[in-house]
Short mmCIF file of C-alpha atoms and ligand atoms in Angstrom, two decimals:
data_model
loop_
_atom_site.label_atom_id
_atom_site.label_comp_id
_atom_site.label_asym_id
_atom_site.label_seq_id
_atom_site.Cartn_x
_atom_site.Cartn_y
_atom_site.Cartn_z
CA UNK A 1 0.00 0.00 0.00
CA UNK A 2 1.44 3.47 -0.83
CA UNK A 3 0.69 6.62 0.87
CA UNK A 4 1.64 10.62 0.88
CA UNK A 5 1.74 12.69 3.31
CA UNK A 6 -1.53 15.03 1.84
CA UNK A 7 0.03 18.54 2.61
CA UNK A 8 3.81 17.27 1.38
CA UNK A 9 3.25 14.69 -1.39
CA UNK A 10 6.95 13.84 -1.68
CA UNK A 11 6.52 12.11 1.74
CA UNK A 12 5.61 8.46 0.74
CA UNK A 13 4.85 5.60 3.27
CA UNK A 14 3.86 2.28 3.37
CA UNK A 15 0.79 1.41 6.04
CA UNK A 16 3.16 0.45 8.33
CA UNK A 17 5.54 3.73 8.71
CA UNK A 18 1.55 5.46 8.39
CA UNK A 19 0.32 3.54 11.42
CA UNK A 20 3.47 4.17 13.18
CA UNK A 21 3.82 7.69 12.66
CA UNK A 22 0.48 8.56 12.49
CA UNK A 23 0.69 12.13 11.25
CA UNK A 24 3.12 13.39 8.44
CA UNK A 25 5.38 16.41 8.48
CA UNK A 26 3.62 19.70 9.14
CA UNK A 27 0.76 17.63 10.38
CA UNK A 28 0.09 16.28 7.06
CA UNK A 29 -2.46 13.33 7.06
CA UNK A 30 -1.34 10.17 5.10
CA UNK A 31 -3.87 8.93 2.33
CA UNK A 32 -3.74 7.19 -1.12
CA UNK A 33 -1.94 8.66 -4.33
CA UNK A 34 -3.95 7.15 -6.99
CA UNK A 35 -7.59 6.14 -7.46
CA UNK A 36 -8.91 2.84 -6.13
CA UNK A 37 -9.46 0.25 -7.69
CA UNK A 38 -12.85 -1.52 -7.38
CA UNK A 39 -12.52 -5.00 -5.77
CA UNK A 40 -12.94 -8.12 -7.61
CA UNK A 41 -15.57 -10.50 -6.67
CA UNK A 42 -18.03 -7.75 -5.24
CA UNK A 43 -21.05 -10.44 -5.44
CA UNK A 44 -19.28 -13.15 -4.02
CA UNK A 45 -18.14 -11.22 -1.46
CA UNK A 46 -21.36 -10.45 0.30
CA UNK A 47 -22.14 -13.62 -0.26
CA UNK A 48 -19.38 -14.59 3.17
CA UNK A 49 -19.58 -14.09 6.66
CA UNK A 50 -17.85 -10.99 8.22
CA UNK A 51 -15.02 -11.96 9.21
CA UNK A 52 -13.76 -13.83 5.87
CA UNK A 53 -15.33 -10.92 4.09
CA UNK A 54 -13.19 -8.04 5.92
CA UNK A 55 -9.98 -10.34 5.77
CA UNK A 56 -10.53 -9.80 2.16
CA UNK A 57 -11.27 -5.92 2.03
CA UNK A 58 -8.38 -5.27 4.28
CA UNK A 59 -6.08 -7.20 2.00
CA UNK A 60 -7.12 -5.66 -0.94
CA UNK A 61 -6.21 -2.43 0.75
CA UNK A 62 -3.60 -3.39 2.25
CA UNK A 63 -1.50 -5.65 0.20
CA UNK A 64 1.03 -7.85 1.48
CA UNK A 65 2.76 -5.78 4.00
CA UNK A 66 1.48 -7.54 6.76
CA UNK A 67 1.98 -11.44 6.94
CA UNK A 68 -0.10 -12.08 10.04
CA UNK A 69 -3.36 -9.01 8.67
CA UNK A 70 -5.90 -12.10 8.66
CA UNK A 71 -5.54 -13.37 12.65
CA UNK A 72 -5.15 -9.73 13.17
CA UNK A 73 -8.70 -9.03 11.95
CA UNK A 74 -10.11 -11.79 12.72
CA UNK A 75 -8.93 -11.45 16.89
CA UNK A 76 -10.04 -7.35 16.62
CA UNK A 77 -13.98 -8.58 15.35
CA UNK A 78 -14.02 -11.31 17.28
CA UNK A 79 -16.75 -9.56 18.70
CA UNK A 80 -19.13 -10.32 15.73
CA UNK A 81 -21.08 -9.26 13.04
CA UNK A 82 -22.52 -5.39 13.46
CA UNK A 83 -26.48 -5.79 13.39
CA UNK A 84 -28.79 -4.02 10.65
CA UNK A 85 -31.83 -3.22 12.63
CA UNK A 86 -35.05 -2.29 11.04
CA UNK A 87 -36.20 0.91 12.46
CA UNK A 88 -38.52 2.87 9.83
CA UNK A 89 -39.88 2.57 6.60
CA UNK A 90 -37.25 1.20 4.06
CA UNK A 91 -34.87 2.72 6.79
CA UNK A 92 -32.31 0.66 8.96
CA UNK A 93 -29.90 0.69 11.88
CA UNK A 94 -26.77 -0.40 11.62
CA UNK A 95 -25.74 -0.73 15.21
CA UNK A 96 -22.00 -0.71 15.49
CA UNK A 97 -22.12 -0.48 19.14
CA UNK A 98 -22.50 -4.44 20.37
CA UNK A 99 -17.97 -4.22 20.89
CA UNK A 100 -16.41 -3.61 24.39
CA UNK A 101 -16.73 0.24 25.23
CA UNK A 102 -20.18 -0.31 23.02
CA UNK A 103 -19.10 2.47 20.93
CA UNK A 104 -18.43 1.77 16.88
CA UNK A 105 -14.76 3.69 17.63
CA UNK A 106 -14.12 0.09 19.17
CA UNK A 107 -13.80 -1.34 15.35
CA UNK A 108 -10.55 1.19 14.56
CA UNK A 109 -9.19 1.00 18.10
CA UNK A 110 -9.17 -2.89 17.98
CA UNK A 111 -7.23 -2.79 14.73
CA UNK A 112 -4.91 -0.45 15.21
CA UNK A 113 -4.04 -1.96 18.47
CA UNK A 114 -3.08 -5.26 16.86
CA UNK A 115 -1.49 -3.80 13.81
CA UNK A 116 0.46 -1.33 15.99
CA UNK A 117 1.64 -4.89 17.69
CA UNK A 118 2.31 -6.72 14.78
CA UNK A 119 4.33 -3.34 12.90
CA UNK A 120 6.89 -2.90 16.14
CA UNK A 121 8.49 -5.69 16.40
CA UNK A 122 10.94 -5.43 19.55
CA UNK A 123 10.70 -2.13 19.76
CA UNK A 124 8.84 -0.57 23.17
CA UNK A 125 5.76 0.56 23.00
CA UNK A 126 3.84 3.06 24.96
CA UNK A 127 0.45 4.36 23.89
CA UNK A 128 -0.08 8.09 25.48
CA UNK A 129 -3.10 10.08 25.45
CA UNK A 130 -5.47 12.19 27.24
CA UNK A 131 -9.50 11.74 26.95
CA UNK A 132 -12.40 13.86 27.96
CA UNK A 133 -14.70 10.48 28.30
CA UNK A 134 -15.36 8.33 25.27
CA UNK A 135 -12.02 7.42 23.10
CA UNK A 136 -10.28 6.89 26.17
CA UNK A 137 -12.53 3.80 27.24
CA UNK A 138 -12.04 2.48 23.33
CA UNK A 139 -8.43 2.63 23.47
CA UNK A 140 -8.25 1.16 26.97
CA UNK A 141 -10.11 -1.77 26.03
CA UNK A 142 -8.61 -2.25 22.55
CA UNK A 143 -4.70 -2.30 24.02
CA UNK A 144 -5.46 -4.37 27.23
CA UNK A 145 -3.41 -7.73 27.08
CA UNK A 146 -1.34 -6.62 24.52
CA UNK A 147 2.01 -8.36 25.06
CA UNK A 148 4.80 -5.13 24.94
CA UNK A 149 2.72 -2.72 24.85
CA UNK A 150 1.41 0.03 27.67
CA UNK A 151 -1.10 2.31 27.76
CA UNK A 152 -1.32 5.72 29.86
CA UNK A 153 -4.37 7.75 29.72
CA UNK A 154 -4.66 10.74 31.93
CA UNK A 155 -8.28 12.18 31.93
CA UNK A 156 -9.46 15.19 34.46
CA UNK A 157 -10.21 14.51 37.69
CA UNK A 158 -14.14 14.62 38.47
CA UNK A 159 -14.56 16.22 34.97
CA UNK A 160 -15.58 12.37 33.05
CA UNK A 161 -18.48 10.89 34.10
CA UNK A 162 -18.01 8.13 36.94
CA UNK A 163 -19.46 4.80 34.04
CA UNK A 164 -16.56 6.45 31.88
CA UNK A 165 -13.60 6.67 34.46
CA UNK A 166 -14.53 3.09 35.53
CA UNK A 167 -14.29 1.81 31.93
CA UNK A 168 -10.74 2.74 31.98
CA UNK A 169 -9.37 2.52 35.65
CA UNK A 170 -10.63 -1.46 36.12
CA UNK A 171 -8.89 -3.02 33.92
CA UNK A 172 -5.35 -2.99 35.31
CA UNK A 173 -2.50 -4.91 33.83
CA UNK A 174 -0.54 -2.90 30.98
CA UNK A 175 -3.32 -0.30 31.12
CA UNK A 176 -2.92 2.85 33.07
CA UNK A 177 -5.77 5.14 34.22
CA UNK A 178 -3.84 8.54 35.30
CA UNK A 179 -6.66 10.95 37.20
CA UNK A 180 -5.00 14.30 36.79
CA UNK A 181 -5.87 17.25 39.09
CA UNK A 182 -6.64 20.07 36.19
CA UNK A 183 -8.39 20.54 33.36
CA UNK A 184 -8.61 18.23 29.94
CA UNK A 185 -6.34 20.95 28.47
CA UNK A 186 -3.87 20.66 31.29
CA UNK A 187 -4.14 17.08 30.07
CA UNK A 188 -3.70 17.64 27.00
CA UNK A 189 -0.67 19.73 27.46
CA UNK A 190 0.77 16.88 29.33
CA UNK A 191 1.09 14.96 26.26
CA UNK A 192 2.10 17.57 24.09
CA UNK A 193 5.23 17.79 26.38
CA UNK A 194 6.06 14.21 26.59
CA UNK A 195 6.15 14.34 22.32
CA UNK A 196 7.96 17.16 22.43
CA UNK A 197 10.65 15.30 24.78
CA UNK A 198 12.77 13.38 22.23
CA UNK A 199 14.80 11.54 24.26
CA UNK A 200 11.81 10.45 26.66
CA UNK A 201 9.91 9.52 22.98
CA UNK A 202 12.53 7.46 21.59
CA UNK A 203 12.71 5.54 25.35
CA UNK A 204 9.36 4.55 25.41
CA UNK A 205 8.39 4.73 22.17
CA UNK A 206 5.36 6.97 22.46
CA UNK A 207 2.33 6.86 20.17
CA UNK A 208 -0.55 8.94 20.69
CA UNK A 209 -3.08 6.19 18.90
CA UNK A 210 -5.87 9.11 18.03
CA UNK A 211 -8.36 9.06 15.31
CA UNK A 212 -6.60 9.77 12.31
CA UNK A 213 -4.48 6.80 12.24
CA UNK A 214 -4.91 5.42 8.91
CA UNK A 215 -5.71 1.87 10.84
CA UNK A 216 -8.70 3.03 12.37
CA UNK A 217 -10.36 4.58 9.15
CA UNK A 218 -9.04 1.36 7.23
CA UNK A 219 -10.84 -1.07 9.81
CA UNK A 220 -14.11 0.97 9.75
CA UNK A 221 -14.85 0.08 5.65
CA UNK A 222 -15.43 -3.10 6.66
CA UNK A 223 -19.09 -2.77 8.38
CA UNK A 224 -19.98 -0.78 5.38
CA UNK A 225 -19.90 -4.02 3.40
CA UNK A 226 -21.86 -5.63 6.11
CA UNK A 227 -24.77 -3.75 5.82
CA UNK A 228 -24.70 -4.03 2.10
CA UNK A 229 -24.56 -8.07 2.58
CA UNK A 230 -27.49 -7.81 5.24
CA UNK A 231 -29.53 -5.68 2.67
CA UNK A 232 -29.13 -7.45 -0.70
CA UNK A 233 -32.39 -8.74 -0.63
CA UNK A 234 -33.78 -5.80 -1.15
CA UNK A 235 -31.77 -5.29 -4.16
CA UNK A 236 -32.28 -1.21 -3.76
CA UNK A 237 -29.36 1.35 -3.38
CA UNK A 238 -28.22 2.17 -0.27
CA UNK A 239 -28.24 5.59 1.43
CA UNK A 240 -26.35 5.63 4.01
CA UNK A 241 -26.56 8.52 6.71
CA UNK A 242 -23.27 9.26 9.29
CA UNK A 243 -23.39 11.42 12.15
CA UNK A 244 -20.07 13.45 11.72
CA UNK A 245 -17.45 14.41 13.91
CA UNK A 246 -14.04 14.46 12.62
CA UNK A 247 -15.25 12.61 9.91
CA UNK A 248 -13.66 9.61 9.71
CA UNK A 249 -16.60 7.13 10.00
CA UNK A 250 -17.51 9.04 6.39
CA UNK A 251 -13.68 8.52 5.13
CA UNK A 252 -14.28 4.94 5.42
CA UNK A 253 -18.08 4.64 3.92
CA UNK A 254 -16.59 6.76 0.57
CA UNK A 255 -13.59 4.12 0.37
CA UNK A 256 -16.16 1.20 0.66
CA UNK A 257 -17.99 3.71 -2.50
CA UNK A 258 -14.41 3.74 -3.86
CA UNK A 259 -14.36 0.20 -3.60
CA UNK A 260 -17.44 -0.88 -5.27
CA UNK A 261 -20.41 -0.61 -3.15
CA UNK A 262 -23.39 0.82 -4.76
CA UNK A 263 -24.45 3.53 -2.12
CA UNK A 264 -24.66 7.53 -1.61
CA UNK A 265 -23.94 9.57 1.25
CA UNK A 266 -25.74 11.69 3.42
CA UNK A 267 -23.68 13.64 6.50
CA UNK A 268 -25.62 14.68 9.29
CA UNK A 269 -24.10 16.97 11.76
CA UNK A 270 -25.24 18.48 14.45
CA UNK A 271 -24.79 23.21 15.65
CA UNK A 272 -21.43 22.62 14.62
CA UNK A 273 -22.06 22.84 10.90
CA UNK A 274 -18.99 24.05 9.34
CA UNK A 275 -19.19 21.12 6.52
CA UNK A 276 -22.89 21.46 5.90
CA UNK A 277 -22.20 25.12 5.90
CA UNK A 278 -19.35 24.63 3.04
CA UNK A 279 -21.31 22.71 0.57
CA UNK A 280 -24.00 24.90 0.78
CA UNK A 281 -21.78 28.14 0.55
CA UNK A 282 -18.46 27.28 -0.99
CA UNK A 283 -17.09 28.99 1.63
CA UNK A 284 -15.06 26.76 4.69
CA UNK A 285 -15.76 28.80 7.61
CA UNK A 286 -15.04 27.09 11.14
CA UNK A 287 -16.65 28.86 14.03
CA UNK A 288 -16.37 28.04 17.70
CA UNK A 289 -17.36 24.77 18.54
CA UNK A 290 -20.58 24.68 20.46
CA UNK A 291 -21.63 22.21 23.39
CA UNK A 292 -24.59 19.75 22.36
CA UNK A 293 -26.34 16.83 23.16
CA UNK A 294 -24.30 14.84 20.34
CA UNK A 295 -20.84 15.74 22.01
CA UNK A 296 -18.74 13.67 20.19
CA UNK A 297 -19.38 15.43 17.18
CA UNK A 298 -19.14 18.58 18.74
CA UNK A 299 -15.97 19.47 16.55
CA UNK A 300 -15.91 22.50 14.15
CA UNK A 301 -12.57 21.69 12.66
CA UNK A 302 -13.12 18.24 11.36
CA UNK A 303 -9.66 16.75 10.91
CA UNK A 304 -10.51 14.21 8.11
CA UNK A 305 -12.31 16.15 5.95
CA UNK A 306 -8.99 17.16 3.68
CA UNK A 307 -8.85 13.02 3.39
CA UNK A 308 -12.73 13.48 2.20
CA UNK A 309 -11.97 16.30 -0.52
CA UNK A 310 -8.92 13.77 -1.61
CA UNK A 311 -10.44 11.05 -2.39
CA UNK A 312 -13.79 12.73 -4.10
CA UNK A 313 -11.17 14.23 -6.18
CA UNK A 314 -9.14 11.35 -7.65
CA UNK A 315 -12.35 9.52 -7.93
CA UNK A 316 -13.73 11.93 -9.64
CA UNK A 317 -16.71 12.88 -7.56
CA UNK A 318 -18.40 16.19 -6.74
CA UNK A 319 -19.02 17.27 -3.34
CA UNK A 320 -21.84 18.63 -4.58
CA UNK A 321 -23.68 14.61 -4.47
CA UNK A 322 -23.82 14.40 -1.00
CA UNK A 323 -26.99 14.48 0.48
CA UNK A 324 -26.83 17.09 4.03
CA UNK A 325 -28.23 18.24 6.80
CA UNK A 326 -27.49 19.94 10.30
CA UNK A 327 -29.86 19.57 13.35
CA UNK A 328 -30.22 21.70 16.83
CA UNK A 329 -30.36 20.31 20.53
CA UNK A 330 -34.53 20.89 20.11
CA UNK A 331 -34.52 19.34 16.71
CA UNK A 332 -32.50 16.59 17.97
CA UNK A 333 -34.78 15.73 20.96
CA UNK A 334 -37.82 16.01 18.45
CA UNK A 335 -36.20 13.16 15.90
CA UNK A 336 -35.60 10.88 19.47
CA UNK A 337 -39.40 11.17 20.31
CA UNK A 338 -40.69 11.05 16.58
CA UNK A 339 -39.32 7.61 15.82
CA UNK A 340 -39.77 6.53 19.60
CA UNK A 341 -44.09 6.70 19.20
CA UNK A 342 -43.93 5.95 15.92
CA UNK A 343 -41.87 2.36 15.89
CA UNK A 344 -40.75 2.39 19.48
CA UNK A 345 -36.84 2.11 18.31
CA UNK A 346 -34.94 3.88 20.42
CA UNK A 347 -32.13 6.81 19.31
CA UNK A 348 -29.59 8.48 21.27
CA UNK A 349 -28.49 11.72 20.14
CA UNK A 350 -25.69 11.13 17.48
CA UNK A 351 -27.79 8.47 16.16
CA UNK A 352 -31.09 10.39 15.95
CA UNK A 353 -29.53 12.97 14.15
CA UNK A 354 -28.15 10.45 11.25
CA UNK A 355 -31.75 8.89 11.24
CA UNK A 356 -33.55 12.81 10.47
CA UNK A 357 -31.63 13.68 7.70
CA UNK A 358 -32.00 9.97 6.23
CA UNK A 359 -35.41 10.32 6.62
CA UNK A 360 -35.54 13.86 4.98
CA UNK A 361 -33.00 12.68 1.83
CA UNK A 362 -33.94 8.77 1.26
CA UNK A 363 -35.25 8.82 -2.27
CA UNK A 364 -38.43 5.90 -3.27
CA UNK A 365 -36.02 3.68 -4.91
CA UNK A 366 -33.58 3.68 -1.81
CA UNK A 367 -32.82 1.71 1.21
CA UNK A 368 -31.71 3.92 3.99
CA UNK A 369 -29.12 2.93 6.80
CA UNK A 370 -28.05 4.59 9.33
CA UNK A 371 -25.13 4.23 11.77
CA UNK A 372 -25.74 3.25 15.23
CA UNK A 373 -22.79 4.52 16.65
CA UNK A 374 -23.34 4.60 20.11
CA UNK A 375 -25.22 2.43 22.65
CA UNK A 376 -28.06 4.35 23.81
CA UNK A 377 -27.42 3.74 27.09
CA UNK A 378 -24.23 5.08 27.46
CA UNK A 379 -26.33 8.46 26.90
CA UNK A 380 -29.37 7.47 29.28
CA UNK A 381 -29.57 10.52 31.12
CA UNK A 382 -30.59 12.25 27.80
CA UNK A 383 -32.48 8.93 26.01
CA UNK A 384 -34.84 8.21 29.75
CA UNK A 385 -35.46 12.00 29.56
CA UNK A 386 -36.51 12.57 26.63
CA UNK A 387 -38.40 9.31 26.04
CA UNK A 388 -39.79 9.23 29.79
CA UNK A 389 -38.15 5.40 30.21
CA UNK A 390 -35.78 4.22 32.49
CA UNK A 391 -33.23 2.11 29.68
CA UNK A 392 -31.41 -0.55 31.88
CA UNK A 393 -27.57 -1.15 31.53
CA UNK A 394 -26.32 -3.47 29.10
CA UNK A 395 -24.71 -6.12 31.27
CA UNK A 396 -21.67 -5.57 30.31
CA UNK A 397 -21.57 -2.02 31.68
CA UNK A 398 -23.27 -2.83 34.80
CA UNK A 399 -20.49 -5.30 36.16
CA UNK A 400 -18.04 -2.84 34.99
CA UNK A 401 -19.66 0.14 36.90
CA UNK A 402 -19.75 -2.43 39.86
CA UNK A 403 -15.86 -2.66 40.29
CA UNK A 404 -13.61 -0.14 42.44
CA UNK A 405 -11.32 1.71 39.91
CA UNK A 406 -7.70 2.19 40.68
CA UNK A 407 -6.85 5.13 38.53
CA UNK A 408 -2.60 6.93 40.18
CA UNK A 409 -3.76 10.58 41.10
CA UNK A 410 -1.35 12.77 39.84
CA UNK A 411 -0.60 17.18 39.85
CA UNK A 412 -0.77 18.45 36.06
CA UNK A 413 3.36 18.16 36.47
CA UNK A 414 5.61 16.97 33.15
CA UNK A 415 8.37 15.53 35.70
CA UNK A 416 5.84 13.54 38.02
CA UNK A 417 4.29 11.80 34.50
CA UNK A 418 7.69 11.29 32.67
CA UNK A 419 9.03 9.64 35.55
CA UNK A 420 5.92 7.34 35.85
CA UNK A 421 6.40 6.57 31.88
CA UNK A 422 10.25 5.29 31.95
CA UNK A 423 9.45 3.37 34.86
CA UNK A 424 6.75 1.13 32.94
CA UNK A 425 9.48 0.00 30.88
CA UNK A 426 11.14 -0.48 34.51
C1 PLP B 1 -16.69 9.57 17.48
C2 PLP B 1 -18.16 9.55 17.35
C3 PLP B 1 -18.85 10.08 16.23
C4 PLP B 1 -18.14 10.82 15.12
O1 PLP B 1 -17.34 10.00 14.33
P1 PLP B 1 -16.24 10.62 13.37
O2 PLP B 1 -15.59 9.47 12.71
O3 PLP B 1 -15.31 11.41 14.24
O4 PLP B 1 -16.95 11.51 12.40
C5 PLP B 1 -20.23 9.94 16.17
N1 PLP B 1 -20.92 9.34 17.17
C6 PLP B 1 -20.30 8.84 18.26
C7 PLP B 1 -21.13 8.22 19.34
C8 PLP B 1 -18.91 8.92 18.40
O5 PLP B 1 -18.31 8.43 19.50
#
């Protein structure tokens, strides 16, 4: 597989120096240099199970780079199949929160954990990064076991809510929960300063593991596919609709497009509309990011959408075929309770805003899907609200919440968390 750097095109690299490095020179994401190819076989190929299926796609991708890619994928879903859900007229969920941290982010972080084990070879290993609730959990779970590697996460004391801080201070073992006194930006600076420390990098070999790891977006085409497989009966095109954030859940749906699939796009975002904005206007115009109900796509700077312009452009596409749409805290709460009485399926707020502008774009000859990426109960204060239920805890996150956390307090002080990180590799 070759890649450039997307702001420095003389920067090549092969997946593995992408999933190592993560981001290019002058923060330059890595992508692909020529148009893709569509894959051989499409029919056959929803014709298999999941796992044989994405062993497939990822090789295709991939190419031959990586001897061991098929246990590797095969051990990150071992998890199973995503479900497609019926949920409305000629509209579907598919639920991509049955993993771990019951979050669809679980998919990427699973994969790049194993194909960040596979790439390093003897080298140490230390995944760093700092979370203000959801990615942290994901990343937790997706590194735990992994023989070499360890994993520090500092998060803001009292600042994450308490399901949240247990999903990533019970584990133990290589993976450790850091509650910092301060702020997520005093967090956040934390890590910026142990990058910046060269000789403490090289040591432990830091890697931040965040979202725009080629890995993640790679892993996420996958479920794409699934859907289509689950829906070929109807023998309609798909839409699908993605609730955006830093857009990388779309990156992947346009490679599966890239790929073959027969499907169109609809992004659904919530107040923070700077893409919705854009295709409307022509003109990209971040503003400050505003709080909402959907939080984790409360992001006005999306940092895959240069990946998204890419690929539209060496395959051709406009922008302009997108289907769009934007939707306020009110309007959001409105789309829960609409589908609620109407078919009693039940939305959290990221996913009720992909479901409203599915429902506003699907055209007669299409099958809609839309992506369940959250499980609503990991947003139950909001869902039992606004529905007037009481949603029980998945079992999974009910034992969890049950166990005492052991998260190492520390003060927002660089020489206090470098120590702690050479001493892991003891
Ligand atoms: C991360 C996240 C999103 C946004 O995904 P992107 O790939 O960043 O666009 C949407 N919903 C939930 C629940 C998320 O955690």
């Amino acid at each position: 597989m070759e890649l450039c750097n997307l702001k420095d095109p003389a920067e090549r690299a092969s997946f593995a120096t992408a999933v190592r490095r993560g981001i290019g020179h002058g923060q330059g994401l890595f992508f692909f240099t020529r148009p893709l190819e569509p894959i051989p076989g499409l029919d056959g190929l929803l014709d298999m199970p999941f796992v044989p299926r994405s062993q497939r796609i990822l090789r295709h991708l991939i190419g031959d780079e990586i001897p061991s890619l098929e246990d590797m994928v095969a051990d990150a879903f071992s998890f199973g199949a995503p479900p497609v859900v019926p949920a409305d007229d000629h509209i579907h969920a598919l639920e991509l929160f049955h993993g771990p941290t019951l979050a669809f982010k679980d998919f990427g972080a699973r994969f790049m954990a194993r194909a960040l084990g596979a790439i390093r070879g003897d080298a140490p290993l230390t995944i760093l990064t700092a979370t203000s609730g959801d990615t942290g959990a994901a990343v937790a779970a997706a590194f735990y076991g992994q023989p070499g590697i360890e994993v520090v996460i500092l998060y803001p004391r009292g600042k994450i809510s308490a399901l949240q801080e247990k999903l990533m201070s019970t584990l133990g073992g290589n993976i450790h929960a850091v509650s910092v006194e301060g702020t997520f930006d005093q967090c956040q600076d934390l890590v910026k300063a142990s990058f910046d420390d060269q000789e403490l990098r090289e040591a432990v070999g830091l890697n931040s593991a965040n979202s725009i790891n080629i890995s993640r977006l790679l892993a996420q085409v996958t479920y794409y596919f699934e859907a289509a497989a689950q829906l070929r009966d109807s023998g309609r095109r798909l839409l699908f609709s993605v609730p955006c954030g830093n857009f990388g859940d779309l990156t992947a749906g346009l490679i599966a497009r890239a790929l073959g699939l027969n499907a169109r796009f609809a992004i659904a975002c919530n107040a923070n509309d700077t893409v919705p904005r854009y295709l409307r206007t022509g003109r990209f115009e971040p503003r400050p990011t505003v709080a909402t109900l959907s939080n984790a796509m409360d992001i006005s700077r999306p940092n895959n959408w240069p990946r998204v312009e890419a690929l539209a452009k060496l395959q051709g596409w406009s922008l302009g075929e997108f289907a769009c749409g934007s939707l306020s805290d009110d309007e959001t709460r409105a789309a829960m309770r609409s589908l609620y009485q109407k078919t009693g399926y039940v939305l959290e707020p990221h996913a009720a805003i992909a479901w409203s502008v599915l429902a506003q774009h699907r055209r007669d000859d299409e099958e809609g899907v839309f992506l369940g990426t959250a499980h609503p109960a990991k947003f139950k204060s909001v869902v039992d609200a606004t529905l007037g239920i009481d949603l029980p805890l998945p079992g999974a996150l009910a034992s969890r919440a049950a166990l005492e956390g052991q998260a190492l307090p520390m003060q927002p002080d660089f020489a206090a968390l470098r120590q702690l990180l050479l001493s892991l590799r003891g």
